[in-house]
Amino acid sequence: MFTRRFIPVVQSTKQNIGKYIRRDARFTLLTYNMLSPSYMWPQVYTYVAEPYKNWSYRHRLLERELLNTFKADIMCLQEMTARDYEDYWHDSIGVDVNYGSKFISKTPPKYWKKPVKDMDGVSIFYNLAKFDFISSSGIYLNQLLNVFNERELKYLYNKRVTLTDGASNVIGEDSLLDVLKGKNQVCLFVSLKHKETGTIFVVLNTHLYWKYDEVKLTQCMIIMRELSKIIKQLLPGDVKGQGKVKILFTGDLNSTRDSLVVNFLQGQIVSHGDLNLINPMRPYLDRCVYDDIPKDYFVHTCYSGKLKGIFDYVWYHDSDFSLTKILTGNEVSDELLASNQLGLPNENHPSDHIPLLTEFKIL
């Protein structure tokens, strides 16, 4: 097995001008798509040996990674089922290792035949030795279309989306508005106070829909507009004090680095038909971890057979945080190549994603 390296990130002198590091302000943050057992589809994971598809086997590896190997101060997890959260992670992490946690489950789609508790969602765990809990909220992205004005809603209604099946065959079309209404993605917001420095964080965790760039972009816009409301609630009437709130936006965005979603988050004016969309949270989010590391540190973060790419992100502002360490991912590609394997999971990796583990300092 090739060993991933948790190595220091060298910041340029230019990046550090005018910054200072607060004492004892170091913390670790992880984002990780766990691969729900409900999504271990036989037609997709044909390359995975049967023992490594087994949920009990994969769960033991996940426990070892999250609770022993990494044990990050903030853990943002996707594709965790409601059953698994309630029956294992909530109690195990909350009692045994002094973590608080929040979770939101997606609503079951029409095709769902399994128990509701087997539906997945996203969770955030936080180390109570380092953080005080302030508040949390979870949103259902298909229920927040009221963040758009009348002109925007008209565009969403008129915009047509070409629909495809899992094999990318065209099966019809629908309005972007109706497609958005039919998707069940969620986002979780947790506000924390860093004990040593008194810094207030808002940590976001989401898992965007896996296809249709227009859908992912619109879902991301909903999240950013809702985040703007949350910041105003944390700092009512304190315009000058808004710099006290720092944002960490994490998750599986199902978007490559040249995608509409990433361009939007980077502050580019994204032409969305008749609309020019600008990220309202650009003053709080101006970069992701891949902007601060050499390109050869990662080949992919998702190794799902034919579907491979960098889909997992941590976003922040470089005046708020300095990325000091990161767990490199290129070793996983080398490992698969050496063993002639097509993708994950396998004997050593419990998910088709790899965990994105980072260390930051508060500036």
mmCIF file of N, CA, C and O in Angstrom, residues 126-199:
data_model
loop_
_atom_site.group_PDB
_atom_site.id
_atom_site.type_symbol
_atom_site.label_atom_id
_atom_site.label_comp_id
_atom_site.label_asym_id
_atom_site.label_seq_id
_atom_site.Cartn_x
_atom_site.Cartn_y
_atom_site.Cartn_z
ATOM 1 N N TYR A 126 -17.481 18.208 15.363
ATOM 2 C CA TYR A 126 -16.550 19.239 15.813
ATOM 3 C C TYR A 126 -16.032 18.888 17.206
ATOM 4 O O TYR A 126 -16.760 18.419 18.090
ATOM 5 N N ASN A 127 -14.745 19.112 17.390
ATOM 6 C CA ASN A 127 -14.037 18.789 18.614
ATOM 7 C C ASN A 127 -14.419 19.781 19.711
ATOM 8 O O ASN A 127 -14.101 20.970 19.623
ATOM 9 N N LEU A 128 -15.094 19.311 20.756
ATOM 10 C CA LEU A 128 -15.585 20.191 21.810
ATOM 11 C C LEU A 128 -14.471 20.712 22.708
ATOM 12 O O LEU A 128 -14.687 21.635 23.484
ATOM 13 N N ALA A 129 -13.278 20.149 22.589
ATOM 14 C CA ALA A 129 -12.141 20.702 23.323
ATOM 15 C C ALA A 129 -11.636 21.987 22.671
ATOM 16 O O ALA A 129 -10.994 22.813 23.332
ATOM 17 N N LYS A 130 -11.937 22.177 21.374
ATOM 18 C CA LYS A 130 -11.455 23.351 20.652
ATOM 19 C C LYS A 130 -12.545 24.333 20.272
ATOM 20 O O LYS A 130 -12.260 25.512 20.042
ATOM 21 N N PHE A 131 -13.792 23.855 20.195
ATOM 22 C CA PHE A 131 -14.869 24.705 19.698
ATOM 23 C C PHE A 131 -16.082 24.673 20.616
ATOM 24 O O PHE A 131 -16.437 23.620 21.153
ATOM 25 N N ASP A 132 -16.719 25.829 20.764
ATOM 26 C CA ASP A 132 -18.033 25.916 21.391
ATOM 27 C C ASP A 132 -19.081 25.997 20.289
ATOM 28 O O ASP A 132 -18.917 26.726 19.306
ATOM 29 N N PHE A 133 -20.152 25.255 20.468
ATOM 30 C CA PHE A 133 -21.246 25.269 19.502
ATOM 31 C C PHE A 133 -22.083 26.534 19.687
ATOM 32 O O PHE A 133 -22.428 26.897 20.814
ATOM 33 N N ILE A 134 -22.408 27.204 18.579
ATOM 34 C CA ILE A 134 -23.259 28.397 18.638
ATOM 35 C C ILE A 134 -24.652 28.083 18.099
ATOM 36 O O ILE A 134 -25.651 28.252 18.796
ATOM 37 N N SER A 135 -24.722 27.622 16.854
ATOM 38 C CA SER A 135 -26.024 27.350 16.248
ATOM 39 C C SER A 135 -25.825 26.491 15.004
ATOM 40 O O SER A 135 -24.702 26.311 14.528
ATOM 41 N N SER A 136 -26.923 25.978 14.496
ATOM 42 C CA SER A 136 -26.861 25.209 13.255
ATOM 43 C C SER A 136 -28.183 25.316 12.519
ATOM 44 O O SER A 136 -29.228 25.612 13.117
ATOM 45 N N SER A 137 -28.133 25.077 11.227
ATOM 46 C CA SER A 137 -29.343 25.002 10.424
ATOM 47 C C SER A 137 -29.060 24.132 9.218
ATOM 48 O O SER A 137 -27.918 24.035 8.756
ATOM 49 N N GLY A 138 -30.090 23.481 8.747
ATOM 50 C CA GLY A 138 -29.975 22.663 7.551
ATOM 51 C C GLY A 138 -31.009 23.104 6.540
ATOM 52 O O GLY A 138 -32.140 23.466 6.924
ATOM 53 N N ILE A 139 -30.661 23.102 5.280
ATOM 54 C CA ILE A 139 -31.595 23.550 4.254
ATOM 55 C C ILE A 139 -31.763 22.485 3.176
ATOM 56 O O ILE A 139 -30.850 21.732 2.872
ATOM 57 N N TYR A 140 -32.974 22.461 2.624
ATOM 58 C CA TYR A 140 -33.300 21.606 1.490
ATOM 59 C C TYR A 140 -33.276 22.503 0.254
ATOM 60 O O TYR A 140 -34.097 23.421 0.136
ATOM 61 N N LEU A 141 -32.336 22.251 -0.644
ATOM 62 C CA LEU A 141 -32.085 23.198 -1.718
ATOM 63 C C LEU A 141 -33.278 23.369 -2.649
ATOM 64 O O LEU A 141 -33.462 24.441 -3.231
ATOM 65 N N ASN A 142 -34.121 22.351 -2.779
ATOM 66 C CA ASN A 142 -35.275 22.481 -3.677
ATOM 67 C C ASN A 142 -36.418 23.266 -3.041
ATOM 68 O O ASN A 142 -37.408 23.571 -3.705
ATOM 69 N N GLN A 143 -36.297 23.597 -1.765
ATOM 70 C CA GLN A 143 -37.337 24.363 -1.084
ATOM 71 C C GLN A 143 -36.947 25.826 -0.885
ATOM 72 O O GLN A 143 -37.675 26.587 -0.246
ATOM 73 N N LEU A 144 -35.792 26.231 -1.417
ATOM 74 C CA LEU A 144 -35.309 27.586 -1.200
ATOM 75 C C LEU A 144 -35.224 28.394 -2.491
ATOM 76 O O LEU A 144 -34.392 29.288 -2.619
ATOM 77 N N LEU A 145 -36.085 28.080 -3.432
ATOM 78 C CA LEU A 145 -36.075 28.821 -4.684
ATOM 79 C C LEU A 145 -36.581 30.250 -4.511
ATOM 80 O O LEU A 145 -36.497 31.065 -5.426
ATOM 81 N N ASN A 146 -37.092 30.570 -3.309
ATOM 82 C CA ASN A 146 -37.523 31.944 -3.038
ATOM 83 C C ASN A 146 -36.343 32.904 -2.892
ATOM 84 O O ASN A 146 -36.544 34.112 -2.754
ATOM 85 N N VAL A 147 -35.107 32.395 -2.942
ATOM 86 C CA VAL A 147 -33.952 33.301 -2.914
ATOM 87 C C VAL A 147 -33.783 34.003 -4.256
ATOM 88 O O VAL A 147 -32.997 34.948 -4.369
ATOM 89 N N PHE A 148 -34.524 33.570 -5.280
ATOM 90 C CA PHE A 148 -34.438 34.187 -6.596
ATOM 91 C C PHE A 148 -35.586 35.178 -6.796
ATOM 92 O O PHE A 148 -36.710 34.934 -6.337
ATOM 93 N N ASN A 149 -35.292 36.259 -7.502
ATOM 94 C CA ASN A 149 -36.336 37.245 -7.764
ATOM 95 C C ASN A 149 -37.196 36.791 -8.949
ATOM 96 O O ASN A 149 -36.937 35.746 -9.569
ATOM 97 N N GLU A 150 -38.190 37.595 -9.273
ATOM 98 C CA GLU A 150 -39.155 37.201 -10.307
ATOM 99 C C GLU A 150 -38.482 37.003 -11.664
ATOM 100 O O GLU A 150 -38.787 36.052 -12.392
ATOM 101 N N ARG A 151 -37.562 37.889 -12.004
ATOM 102 C CA ARG A 151 -36.881 37.773 -13.291
ATOM 103 C C ARG A 151 -36.023 36.512 -13.350
ATOM 104 O O ARG A 151 -35.985 35.810 -14.365
ATOM 105 N N GLU A 152 -35.365 36.197 -12.240
ATOM 106 C CA GLU A 152 -34.531 34.995 -12.178
ATOM 107 C C GLU A 152 -35.378 33.730 -12.276
ATOM 108 O O GLU A 152 -35.019 32.775 -12.973
ATOM 109 N N LEU A 153 -36.514 33.722 -11.582
ATOM 110 C CA LEU A 153 -37.403 32.559 -11.635
ATOM 111 C C LEU A 153 -37.960 32.350 -13.042
ATOM 112 O O LEU A 153 -38.119 31.209 -13.499
ATOM 113 N N LYS A 154 -38.225 33.454 -13.725
ATOM 114 C CA LYS A 154 -38.717 33.348 -15.097
ATOM 115 C C LYS A 154 -37.665 32.694 -15.988
ATOM 116 O O LYS A 154 -37.976 31.839 -16.824
ATOM 117 N N TYR A 155 -36.414 33.096 -15.784
ATOM 118 C CA TYR A 155 -35.335 32.469 -16.559
ATOM 119 C C TYR A 155 -35.236 30.980 -16.238
ATOM 120 O O TYR A 155 -35.122 30.143 -17.148
ATOM 121 N N LEU A 156 -35.269 30.634 -14.962
ATOM 122 C CA LEU A 156 -35.165 29.230 -14.561
ATOM 123 C C LEU A 156 -36.307 28.405 -15.155
ATOM 124 O O LEU A 156 -36.117 27.234 -15.514
ATOM 125 N N TYR A 157 -37.467 29.016 -15.272
ATOM 126 C CA TYR A 157 -38.620 28.315 -15.852
ATOM 127 C C TYR A 157 -38.443 28.105 -17.356
ATOM 128 O O TYR A 157 -38.802 27.054 -17.908
ATOM 129 N N ASN A 158 -37.882 29.108 -18.028
ATOM 130 C CA ASN A 158 -37.740 29.035 -19.487
ATOM 131 C C ASN A 158 -36.517 28.240 -19.938
ATOM 132 O O ASN A 158 -36.484 27.726 -21.054
ATOM 133 N N LYS A 159 -35.516 28.138 -19.086
ATOM 134 C CA LYS A 159 -34.295 27.420 -19.447
ATOM 135 C C LYS A 159 -34.580 25.921 -19.530
ATOM 136 O O LYS A 159 -35.097 25.309 -18.592
ATOM 137 N N ARG A 160 -34.215 25.295 -20.640
ATOM 138 C CA ARG A 160 -34.453 23.874 -20.841
ATOM 139 C C ARG A 160 -33.192 23.082 -20.528
ATOM 140 O O ARG A 160 -32.076 23.484 -20.871
ATOM 141 N N VAL A 161 -33.364 21.957 -19.875
ATOM 142 C CA VAL A 161 -32.263 21.064 -19.539
ATOM 143 C C VAL A 161 -32.472 19.747 -20.279
ATOM 144 O O VAL A 161 -33.550 19.144 -20.197
ATOM 145 N N THR A 162 -31.454 19.308 -21.004
ATOM 146 C CA THR A 162 -31.511 18.012 -21.675
ATOM 147 C C THR A 162 -31.245 16.916 -20.649
ATOM 148 O O THR A 162 -30.190 16.889 -20.007
ATOM 149 N N LEU A 163 -32.199 16.029 -20.482
ATOM 150 C CA LEU A 163 -32.109 14.984 -19.467
ATOM 151 C C LEU A 163 -31.431 13.736 -20.033
ATOM 152 O O LEU A 163 -31.660 13.361 -21.185
ATOM 153 N N THR A 164 -30.623 13.110 -19.210
ATOM 154 C CA THR A 164 -29.924 11.889 -19.612
ATOM 155 C C THR A 164 -30.071 10.832 -18.534
ATOM 156 O O THR A 164 -30.323 11.142 -17.360
ATOM 157 N N ASP A 165 -29.889 9.568 -18.927
ATOM 158 C CA ASP A 165 -29.895 8.498 -17.941
ATOM 159 C C ASP A 165 -28.474 8.273 -17.426
ATOM 160 O O ASP A 165 -27.546 9.017 -17.768
ATOM 161 N N GLY A 166 -28.297 7.216 -16.628
ATOM 162 C CA GLY A 166 -26.995 6.954 -16.040
ATOM 163 C C GLY A 166 -25.910 6.643 -17.049
ATOM 164 O O GLY A 166 -24.720 6.784 -16.753
ATOM 165 N N ALA A 167 -26.303 6.253 -18.243
ATOM 166 C CA ALA A 167 -25.339 5.953 -19.312
ATOM 167 C C ALA A 167 -25.174 7.120 -20.277
ATOM 168 O O ALA A 167 -24.619 6.942 -21.362
ATOM 169 N N SER A 168 -25.701 8.290 -19.897
ATOM 170 C CA SER A 168 -25.601 9.526 -20.686
ATOM 171 C C SER A 168 -26.439 9.503 -21.950
ATOM 172 O O SER A 168 -26.207 10.298 -22.863
ATOM 173 N N ASN A 169 -27.430 8.615 -22.025
ATOM 174 C CA ASN A 169 -28.359 8.606 -23.151
ATOM 175 C C ASN A 169 -29.448 9.656 -22.932
ATOM 176 O O ASN A 169 -29.982 9.777 -21.817
ATOM 177 N N VAL A 170 -29.767 10.437 -23.959
ATOM 178 C CA VAL A 170 -30.794 11.469 -23.844
ATOM 179 C C VAL A 170 -32.161 10.814 -23.676
ATOM 180 O O VAL A 170 -32.541 9.923 -24.449
ATOM 181 N N ILE A 171 -32.901 11.262 -22.655
ATOM 182 C CA ILE A 171 -34.221 10.687 -22.378
ATOM 183 C C ILE A 171 -35.326 11.739 -22.384
ATOM 184 O O ILE A 171 -36.476 11.428 -22.112
ATOM 185 N N GLY A 172 -34.982 12.991 -22.693
ATOM 186 C CA GLY A 172 -35.994 14.034 -22.748
ATOM 187 C C GLY A 172 -35.430 15.374 -22.317
ATOM 188 O O GLY A 172 -34.212 15.575 -22.283
ATOM 189 N N GLU A 173 -36.330 16.308 -21.971
ATOM 190 C CA GLU A 173 -35.910 17.597 -21.461
ATOM 191 C C GLU A 173 -36.955 18.134 -20.498
ATOM 192 O O GLU A 173 -38.099 17.673 -20.474
ATOM 193 N N ASP A 174 -36.553 19.110 -19.703
ATOM 194 C CA ASP A 174 -37.454 19.709 -18.724
ATOM 195 C C ASP A 174 -36.934 21.105 -18.422
ATOM 196 O O ASP A 174 -35.799 21.456 -18.776
ATOM 197 N N SER A 175 -37.739 21.914 -17.759
ATOM 198 C CA SER A 175 -37.274 23.245 -17.377
ATOM 199 C C SER A 175 -36.289 23.113 -16.227
ATOM 200 O O SER A 175 -36.388 22.202 -15.394
ATOM 201 N N LEU A 176 -35.342 24.028 -16.180
ATOM 202 C CA LEU A 176 -34.363 24.018 -15.095
ATOM 203 C C LEU A 176 -35.053 24.157 -13.748
ATOM 204 O O LEU A 176 -34.663 23.512 -12.771
ATOM 205 N N LEU A 177 -36.099 24.961 -13.686
ATOM 206 C CA LEU A 177 -36.830 25.151 -12.433
ATOM 207 C C LEU A 177 -37.428 23.838 -11.942
ATOM 208 O O LEU A 177 -37.311 23.489 -10.761
ATOM 209 N N ASP A 178 -38.047 23.079 -12.851
ATOM 210 C CA ASP A 178 -38.658 21.811 -12.448
ATOM 211 C C ASP A 178 -37.604 20.767 -12.085
ATOM 212 O O ASP A 178 -37.825 19.948 -11.182
ATOM 213 N N VAL A 179 -36.469 20.780 -12.786
ATOM 214 C CA VAL A 179 -35.393 19.862 -12.416
ATOM 215 C C VAL A 179 -34.900 20.162 -11.005
ATOM 216 O O VAL A 179 -34.718 19.259 -10.186
ATOM 217 N N LEU A 180 -34.718 21.439 -10.699
ATOM 218 C CA LEU A 180 -34.271 21.841 -9.357
ATOM 219 C C LEU A 180 -35.268 21.410 -8.288
ATOM 220 O O LEU A 180 -34.881 20.925 -7.220
ATOM 221 N N LYS A 181 -36.546 21.579 -8.574
ATOM 222 C CA LYS A 181 -37.581 21.194 -7.604
ATOM 223 C C LYS A 181 -37.559 19.697 -7.334
ATOM 224 O O LYS A 181 -37.924 19.250 -6.239
ATOM 225 N N GLY A 182 -37.126 18.924 -8.333
ATOM 226 C CA GLY A 182 -37.145 17.469 -8.192
ATOM 227 C C GLY A 182 -35.911 16.879 -7.545
ATOM 228 O O GLY A 182 -35.866 15.668 -7.301
ATOM 229 N N LYS A 183 -34.909 17.694 -7.257
ATOM 230 C CA LYS A 183 -33.678 17.183 -6.647
ATOM 231 C C LYS A 183 -33.721 17.365 -5.130
ATOM 232 O O LYS A 183 -34.306 18.321 -4.628
ATOM 233 N N ASN A 184 -33.052 16.466 -4.424
ATOM 234 C CA ASN A 184 -33.195 16.428 -2.955
ATOM 235 C C ASN A 184 -31.926 16.782 -2.196
ATOM 236 O O ASN A 184 -31.763 16.392 -1.031
ATOM 237 N N GLN A 185 -31.029 17.535 -2.808
ATOM 238 C CA GLN A 185 -29.766 17.857 -2.134
ATOM 239 C C GLN A 185 -29.999 18.814 -0.955
ATOM 240 O O GLN A 185 -30.973 19.572 -0.937
ATOM 241 N N VAL A 186 -29.062 18.763 -0.012
ATOM 242 C CA VAL A 186 -29.179 19.540 1.220
ATOM 243 C C VAL A 186 -27.853 20.246 1.502
ATOM 244 O O VAL A 186 -26.828 19.957 0.880
ATOM 245 N N CYS A 187 -27.886 21.161 2.450
ATOM 246 C CA CYS A 187 -26.660 21.796 2.940
ATOM 247 C C CYS A 187 -26.804 22.005 4.435
ATOM 248 O O CYS A 187 -27.883 22.367 4.924
ATOM 249 N N LEU A 188 -25.731 21.788 5.154
ATOM 250 C CA LEU A 188 -25.715 21.938 6.600
ATOM 251 C C LEU A 188 -24.783 23.081 6.978
ATOM 252 O O LEU A 188 -23.662 23.185 6.458
ATOM 253 N N PHE A 189 -25.257 23.960 7.861
ATOM 254 C CA PHE A 189 -24.480 25.088 8.365
ATOM 255 C C PHE A 189 -24.301 24.915 9.872
ATOM 256 O O PHE A 189 -25.289 24.723 10.595
ATOM 257 N N VAL A 190 -23.078 24.986 10.363
ATOM 258 C CA VAL A 190 -22.819 24.931 11.805
ATOM 259 C C VAL A 190 -21.930 26.112 12.181
ATOM 260 O O VAL A 190 -20.858 26.290 11.609
ATOM 261 N N SER A 191 -22.399 26.906 13.133
ATOM 262 C CA SER A 191 -21.624 28.046 13.624
ATOM 263 C C SER A 191 -20.900 27.633 14.899
ATOM 264 O O SER A 191 -21.519 27.102 15.836
ATOM 265 N N LEU A 192 -19.599 27.878 14.924
ATOM 266 C CA LEU A 192 -18.750 27.473 16.035
ATOM 267 C C LEU A 192 -17.913 28.656 16.508
ATOM 268 O O LEU A 192 -17.587 29.552 15.725
ATOM 269 N N LYS A 193 -17.528 28.619 17.767
ATOM 270 C CA LYS A 193 -16.601 29.619 18.306
ATOM 271 C C LYS A 193 -15.319 28.920 18.716
ATOM 272 O O LYS A 193 -15.333 27.982 19.518
ATOM 273 N N HIS A 194 -14.213 29.349 18.140
ATOM 274 C CA HIS A 194 -12.912 28.789 18.480
ATOM 275 C C HIS A 194 -12.519 29.281 19.870
ATOM 276 O O HIS A 194 -12.425 30.489 20.114
ATOM 277 N N LYS A 195 -12.321 28.355 20.787
ATOM 278 C CA LYS A 195 -12.169 28.724 22.193
ATOM 279 C C LYS A 195 -10.955 29.607 22.460
ATOM 280 O O LYS A 195 -11.033 30.589 23.207
ATOM 281 N N GLU A 196 -9.839 29.269 21.865
ATOM 282 C CA GLU A 196 -8.604 29.976 22.190
ATOM 283 C C GLU A 196 -8.591 31.406 21.658
ATOM 284 O O GLU A 196 -8.128 32.321 22.334
ATOM 285 N N THR A 197 -9.110 31.616 20.462
ATOM 286 C CA THR A 197 -9.033 32.942 19.836
ATOM 287 C C THR A 197 -10.347 33.709 19.872
ATOM 288 O O THR A 197 -10.369 34.902 19.583
ATOM 289 N N GLY A 198 -11.454 33.028 20.183
ATOM 290 C CA GLY A 198 -12.757 33.684 20.154
ATOM 291 C C GLY A 198 -13.302 33.884 18.758
ATOM 292 O O GLY A 198 -14.332 34.538 18.567
ATOM 293 N N THR A 199 -12.657 33.310 17.751
ATOM 294 C CA THR A 199 -13.077 33.458 16.359
ATOM 295 C C THR A 199 -14.353 32.671 16.094
ATOM 296 O O THR A 199 -14.488 31.521 16.508
#
